[in-house]
Short mmCIF file of N, CA and C in Angstrom, two decimals:
data_model
loop_
_atom_site.label_atom_id
_atom_site.label_comp_id
_atom_site.label_asym_id
_atom_site.label_seq_id
_atom_site.Cartn_x
_atom_site.Cartn_y
_atom_site.Cartn_z
N MET J 1 0.37 -1.24 0.28
CA MET J 1 -0.10 0.24 0.39
C MET J 1 0.93 0.94 -0.47
N GLU J 2 1.32 2.13 -0.58
CA GLU J 2 1.40 3.72 -0.79
C GLU J 2 0.67 4.43 -0.92
N PRO J 3 0.12 5.17 0.65
CA PRO J 3 -0.59 6.12 0.83
C PRO J 3 0.26 7.55 0.18
N SER J 4 -1.03 7.45 0.42
CA SER J 4 -0.30 9.85 -0.35
C SER J 4 -0.31 10.78 1.18
N ASP J 5 0.04 11.75 1.24
CA ASP J 5 1.10 12.25 2.28
C ASP J 5 0.26 13.37 3.41
N GLU J 6 -1.51 12.74 2.35
CA GLU J 6 -2.61 13.69 2.92
C GLU J 6 -3.66 12.15 4.07
N ILE J 7 -3.28 10.98 3.24
CA ILE J 7 -3.58 9.59 4.64
C ILE J 7 -2.04 9.52 5.80
N LEU J 8 -1.96 9.62 5.53
CA LEU J 8 -0.05 9.18 6.19
C LEU J 8 -1.08 10.32 7.43
N ASN J 9 -1.07 11.96 6.76
CA ASN J 9 -1.65 12.49 7.61
C ASN J 9 -1.74 12.44 8.49
N GLN J 10 -3.64 11.79 8.97
CA GLN J 10 -4.51 11.30 8.89
C GLN J 10 -3.91 10.13 9.90
N VAL J 11 -3.70 9.25 9.38
CA VAL J 11 -3.38 8.38 10.50
C VAL J 11 -2.91 8.65 11.83
N LYS J 12 -1.92 10.18 11.31
CA LYS J 12 -0.71 10.22 12.20
C LYS J 12 -2.36 11.24 13.21
N GLU J 13 -2.61 11.71 13.05
CA GLU J 13 -3.83 12.65 13.68
C GLU J 13 -4.20 11.28 14.53
N TYR J 14 -5.32 10.94 13.48
CA TYR J 14 -6.20 9.36 14.44
C TYR J 14 -5.71 8.84 15.86
N ALA J 15 -4.90 9.32 15.16
CA ALA J 15 -3.62 8.07 16.26
C ALA J 15 -3.54 8.58 17.30
N GLY J 16 -3.13 9.80 17.56
CA GLY J 16 -3.29 10.83 18.00
C GLY J 16 -3.80 10.30 19.53
N LEU J 17 -5.10 11.24 18.45
CA LEU J 17 -5.71 10.55 19.42
C LEU J 17 -6.38 9.72 19.99
N PHE J 18 -6.00 8.97 19.32
CA PHE J 18 -6.49 6.99 20.64
C PHE J 18 -7.70 6.73 19.98
N PHE J 19 -7.55 6.07 18.80
CA PHE J 19 -8.57 5.43 17.67
C PHE J 19 -8.01 4.47 17.11
N THR J 20 -8.83 3.91 17.52
CA THR J 20 -8.35 2.15 17.05
C THR J 20 -8.13 2.28 15.19
N VAL J 21 -7.06 0.77 15.51
CA VAL J 21 -6.67 0.55 13.97
C VAL J 21 -8.17 0.28 12.92
N ASP J 22 -9.02 0.21 13.77
CA ASP J 22 -10.29 -0.57 12.77
C ASP J 22 -11.51 0.85 12.47
N GLU J 23 -11.49 1.65 13.48
CA GLU J 23 -11.49 3.06 13.60
C GLU J 23 -10.86 3.96 12.56
N ILE J 24 -9.61 4.62 12.57
CA ILE J 24 -9.09 5.10 12.00
C ILE J 24 -9.47 4.03 10.63
N ALA J 25 -9.28 2.41 10.34
CA ALA J 25 -9.59 2.94 8.35
C ALA J 25 -11.62 2.14 8.20
N ILE J 26 -12.15 2.58 8.81
CA ILE J 26 -12.90 3.06 8.68
C ILE J 26 -12.63 4.47 8.29
N LEU J 27 -12.78 4.72 8.79
CA LEU J 27 -12.33 6.72 9.21
C LEU J 27 -12.10 7.58 7.70
N LEU J 28 -11.11 6.57 7.19
CA LEU J 28 -9.82 7.01 5.47
C LEU J 28 -11.03 5.80 5.04
N ASP J 29 -11.29 5.36 5.02
CA ASP J 29 -10.97 4.16 3.93
C ASP J 29 -11.09 3.59 3.22
N LEU J 30 -9.95 2.73 3.75
CA LEU J 30 -9.00 1.69 3.85
C LEU J 30 -9.40 0.17 4.55
N ASP J 31 -8.40 -0.50 3.81
CA ASP J 31 -8.70 -2.31 4.12
C ASP J 31 -7.87 -2.53 5.60
N VAL J 32 -9.41 -2.61 6.17
CA VAL J 32 -8.89 -2.61 7.70
C VAL J 32 -8.04 -3.34 8.07
N VAL J 33 -7.56 -5.23 7.32
CA VAL J 33 -6.61 -6.25 7.42
C VAL J 33 -5.61 -5.17 7.20
N GLU J 34 -5.52 -5.12 5.74
CA GLU J 34 -3.99 -4.27 5.38
C GLU J 34 -2.87 -3.01 6.48
N LEU J 35 -3.99 -2.25 6.82
CA LEU J 35 -3.69 -1.50 7.13
C LEU J 35 -3.47 -1.71 8.39
N ARG J 36 -3.63 -2.93 9.99
CA ARG J 36 -3.80 -3.31 10.56
C ARG J 36 -2.25 -4.16 10.18
N ARG J 37 -2.45 -4.69 9.16
CA ARG J 37 -0.54 -5.32 8.90
C ARG J 37 0.20 -4.59 8.41
N GLU J 38 0.25 -3.41 7.62
CA GLU J 38 0.87 -2.69 7.95
C GLU J 38 1.98 -2.46 9.24
N ILE J 39 0.47 -2.31 9.99
CA ILE J 39 1.51 -1.32 11.96
C ILE J 39 2.14 -2.16 12.35
N ARG J 40 1.61 -3.39 11.17
CA ARG J 40 2.45 -5.12 12.67
C ARG J 40 3.15 -4.60 12.37
N GLY J 41 3.60 -4.85 10.99
CA GLY J 41 5.35 -4.97 10.40
C GLY J 41 5.82 -3.17 10.64
N LYS J 42 5.43 -2.94 11.69
CA LYS J 42 6.24 -1.45 11.86
C LYS J 42 7.72 -0.62 11.02
N LYS J 43 7.18 -0.64 9.34
CA LYS J 43 8.62 -0.16 8.78
C LYS J 43 7.81 0.99 7.91
N SER J 44 6.42 0.30 7.42
CA SER J 44 6.34 1.19 6.47
C SER J 44 5.86 2.58 6.87
N PRO J 45 5.37 3.13 5.66
CA PRO J 45 5.58 4.17 5.69
C PRO J 45 3.50 5.11 6.96
N LEU J 46 3.09 3.98 6.65
CA LEU J 46 1.43 4.15 7.58
C LEU J 46 1.57 3.36 9.26
N ALA J 47 2.98 2.72 9.01
CA ALA J 47 3.23 2.52 10.57
C ALA J 47 4.16 3.27 11.17
N ARG J 48 4.24 4.25 10.48
CA ARG J 48 5.10 4.97 11.40
C ARG J 48 4.75 5.96 11.62
N ALA J 49 3.23 6.20 10.66
CA ALA J 49 2.55 7.51 10.93
C ALA J 49 1.47 7.48 11.95
N TYR J 50 1.82 5.98 12.15
CA TYR J 50 0.91 5.83 13.36
C TYR J 50 1.60 5.88 14.73
N LEU J 51 2.53 5.18 14.28
CA LEU J 51 3.83 5.38 15.51
C LEU J 51 3.62 6.65 16.50
N LYS J 52 5.06 7.46 14.82
CA LYS J 52 4.33 8.42 15.29
C LYS J 52 3.29 9.19 16.06
N GLY J 53 1.52 9.67 15.30
CA GLY J 53 0.98 9.89 16.12
C GLY J 53 0.70 9.39 17.61
N LYS J 54 0.63 8.99 17.57
CA LYS J 54 0.63 7.31 19.20
C LYS J 54 1.17 8.52 19.83
N LEU J 55 2.47 7.90 20.15
CA LEU J 55 3.49 8.67 20.52
C LEU J 55 4.10 10.10 21.17
N GLU J 56 3.69 10.71 19.67
CA GLU J 56 3.52 12.17 20.30
C GLU J 56 2.29 12.58 21.38
N SER J 57 0.99 11.56 21.40
CA SER J 57 0.05 12.23 21.95
C SER J 57 0.36 12.02 23.49
N MET J 58 1.08 10.76 23.54
CA MET J 58 1.78 10.03 24.72
C MET J 58 3.25 11.18 25.34
N ALA J 59 3.82 11.66 24.99
CA ALA J 59 4.79 12.63 24.81
C ALA J 59 4.09 13.73 26.00
N GLU J 60 3.07 14.55 25.39
CA GLU J 60 2.38 15.50 25.89
C GLU J 60 1.33 14.43 26.87
N ILE J 61 1.06 14.30 27.45
CA ILE J 61 0.38 13.48 28.12
C ILE J 61 1.88 13.15 29.12
N ARG J 62 1.91 11.90 28.95
CA ARG J 62 3.80 12.22 29.95
C ARG J 62 3.95 13.49 30.52
N ARG J 63 4.33 14.60 30.41
CA ARG J 63 5.15 15.94 30.33
C ARG J 63 4.80 16.75 30.88
N LEU J 64 2.17 17.21 31.15
CA LEU J 64 1.09 16.69 31.68
C LEU J 64 1.52 16.56 32.80
N THR J 65 1.78 15.77 32.84
CA THR J 65 2.03 13.49 34.38
C THR J 65 3.16 14.27 34.71
N VAL J 66 4.13 14.51 34.33
CA VAL J 66 5.33 15.26 34.81
C VAL J 66 5.48 16.87 36.53
N GLU J 67 4.30 17.89 35.03
CA GLU J 67 4.21 18.22 35.83
C GLU J 67 3.66 18.65 37.28
N PHE J 68 2.55 17.31 37.12
CA PHE J 68 1.90 17.24 38.40
C PHE J 68 2.42 16.98 39.53
N ALA J 69 2.79 15.94 38.30
CA ALA J 69 4.36 15.11 40.06
C ALA J 69 4.77 16.32 40.64
N LYS J 70 5.50 16.99 39.22
CA LYS J 70 6.61 18.09 39.91
C LYS J 70 5.67 19.56 41.21
N LYS J 71 4.12 19.23 41.13
CA LYS J 71 3.55 20.22 42.54
C LYS J 71 3.22 18.87 43.19
N GLY J 72 3.11 18.30 43.34
CA GLY J 72 2.91 17.44 44.27
C GLY J 72 1.77 16.51 44.40
N SER J 73 1.33 16.40 43.47
CA SER J 73 -0.27 14.77 42.56
C SER J 73 0.46 14.54 43.20
N PRO J 74 -0.21 13.05 44.32
CA PRO J 74 -0.35 11.92 44.28
C PRO J 74 -0.05 11.45 42.98
N GLN J 75 -1.23 11.20 42.81
CA GLN J 75 -1.33 10.14 41.50
C GLN J 75 -0.25 10.83 40.54
N ALA J 76 0.44 11.44 39.38
CA ALA J 76 0.95 11.88 39.22
C ALA J 76 2.83 11.16 39.60
N GLU J 77 2.47 11.23 40.75
CA GLU J 77 3.63 10.79 41.10
C GLU J 77 4.09 9.32 41.11
N GLY J 78 2.39 9.09 41.37
CA GLY J 78 2.49 6.83 41.17
C GLY J 78 3.13 6.50 39.39
N PHE J 79 2.83 7.47 38.62
CA PHE J 79 2.56 7.34 36.77
C PHE J 79 4.65 7.62 36.72
N VAL J 80 4.75 8.69 36.83
CA VAL J 80 6.36 8.79 36.51
C VAL J 80 6.47 7.80 37.14
N LYS J 81 6.46 7.48 38.81
CA LYS J 81 7.40 6.37 39.58
C LYS J 81 7.51 5.26 38.36
N GLU J 82 6.41 4.45 37.57
CA GLU J 82 6.21 4.05 36.91
C GLU J 82 6.75 4.13 35.37
N TYR J 83 6.51 5.22 35.10
CA TYR J 83 7.60 5.66 34.13
C TYR J 83 8.72 5.89 34.25
N MET J 84 9.64 5.80 34.89
CA MET J 84 10.42 5.80 35.48
C MET J 84 11.30 4.06 35.52
N GLU J 85 10.66 3.84 35.53
CA GLU J 85 10.89 1.93 36.37
C GLU J 85 10.59 1.48 34.75
N LYS J 86 9.59 2.12 33.41
CA LYS J 86 9.66 1.34 32.29
C LYS J 86 11.12 1.56 31.76
N MET J 87 11.08 2.10 31.57
CA MET J 87 12.05 4.04 31.05
C MET J 87 13.53 2.71 32.23
N GLU J 88 13.99 2.27 32.99
CA GLU J 88 15.42 2.61 33.55
C GLU J 88 15.58 0.89 33.68
N GLY J 89 14.17 0.00 32.99
CA GLY J 89 14.24 -1.04 32.33
C GLY J 89 14.63 -1.70 30.97
N SER J 90 14.38 -1.18 30.60
CA SER J 90 14.40 -0.52 28.45
C SER J 90 15.56 -0.52 28.29
N GLU J 91 16.97 0.27 29.68
CA GLU J 91 18.26 0.47 29.21
C GLU J 91 19.03 -0.78 28.94
#
């Protein structure tokens, strides 16, 4: 599948809004099986757009969580501790 820049941008946007693969396929009139295969392959432009959109949103959420933790939110502190443990485990 050779997607246009418009499709790649829309996949990135929808992934950043945490739509499922099925929902993205419906919204963009794509074959869900093909889209899922592309995403699972992790090397195609579609997969990169999907992952980038998702990760950019996750980064913004984490940024806000860290800010709340620095301001003393116990719940945010717990999330930050989990992020740090996951990070150390991947090093």
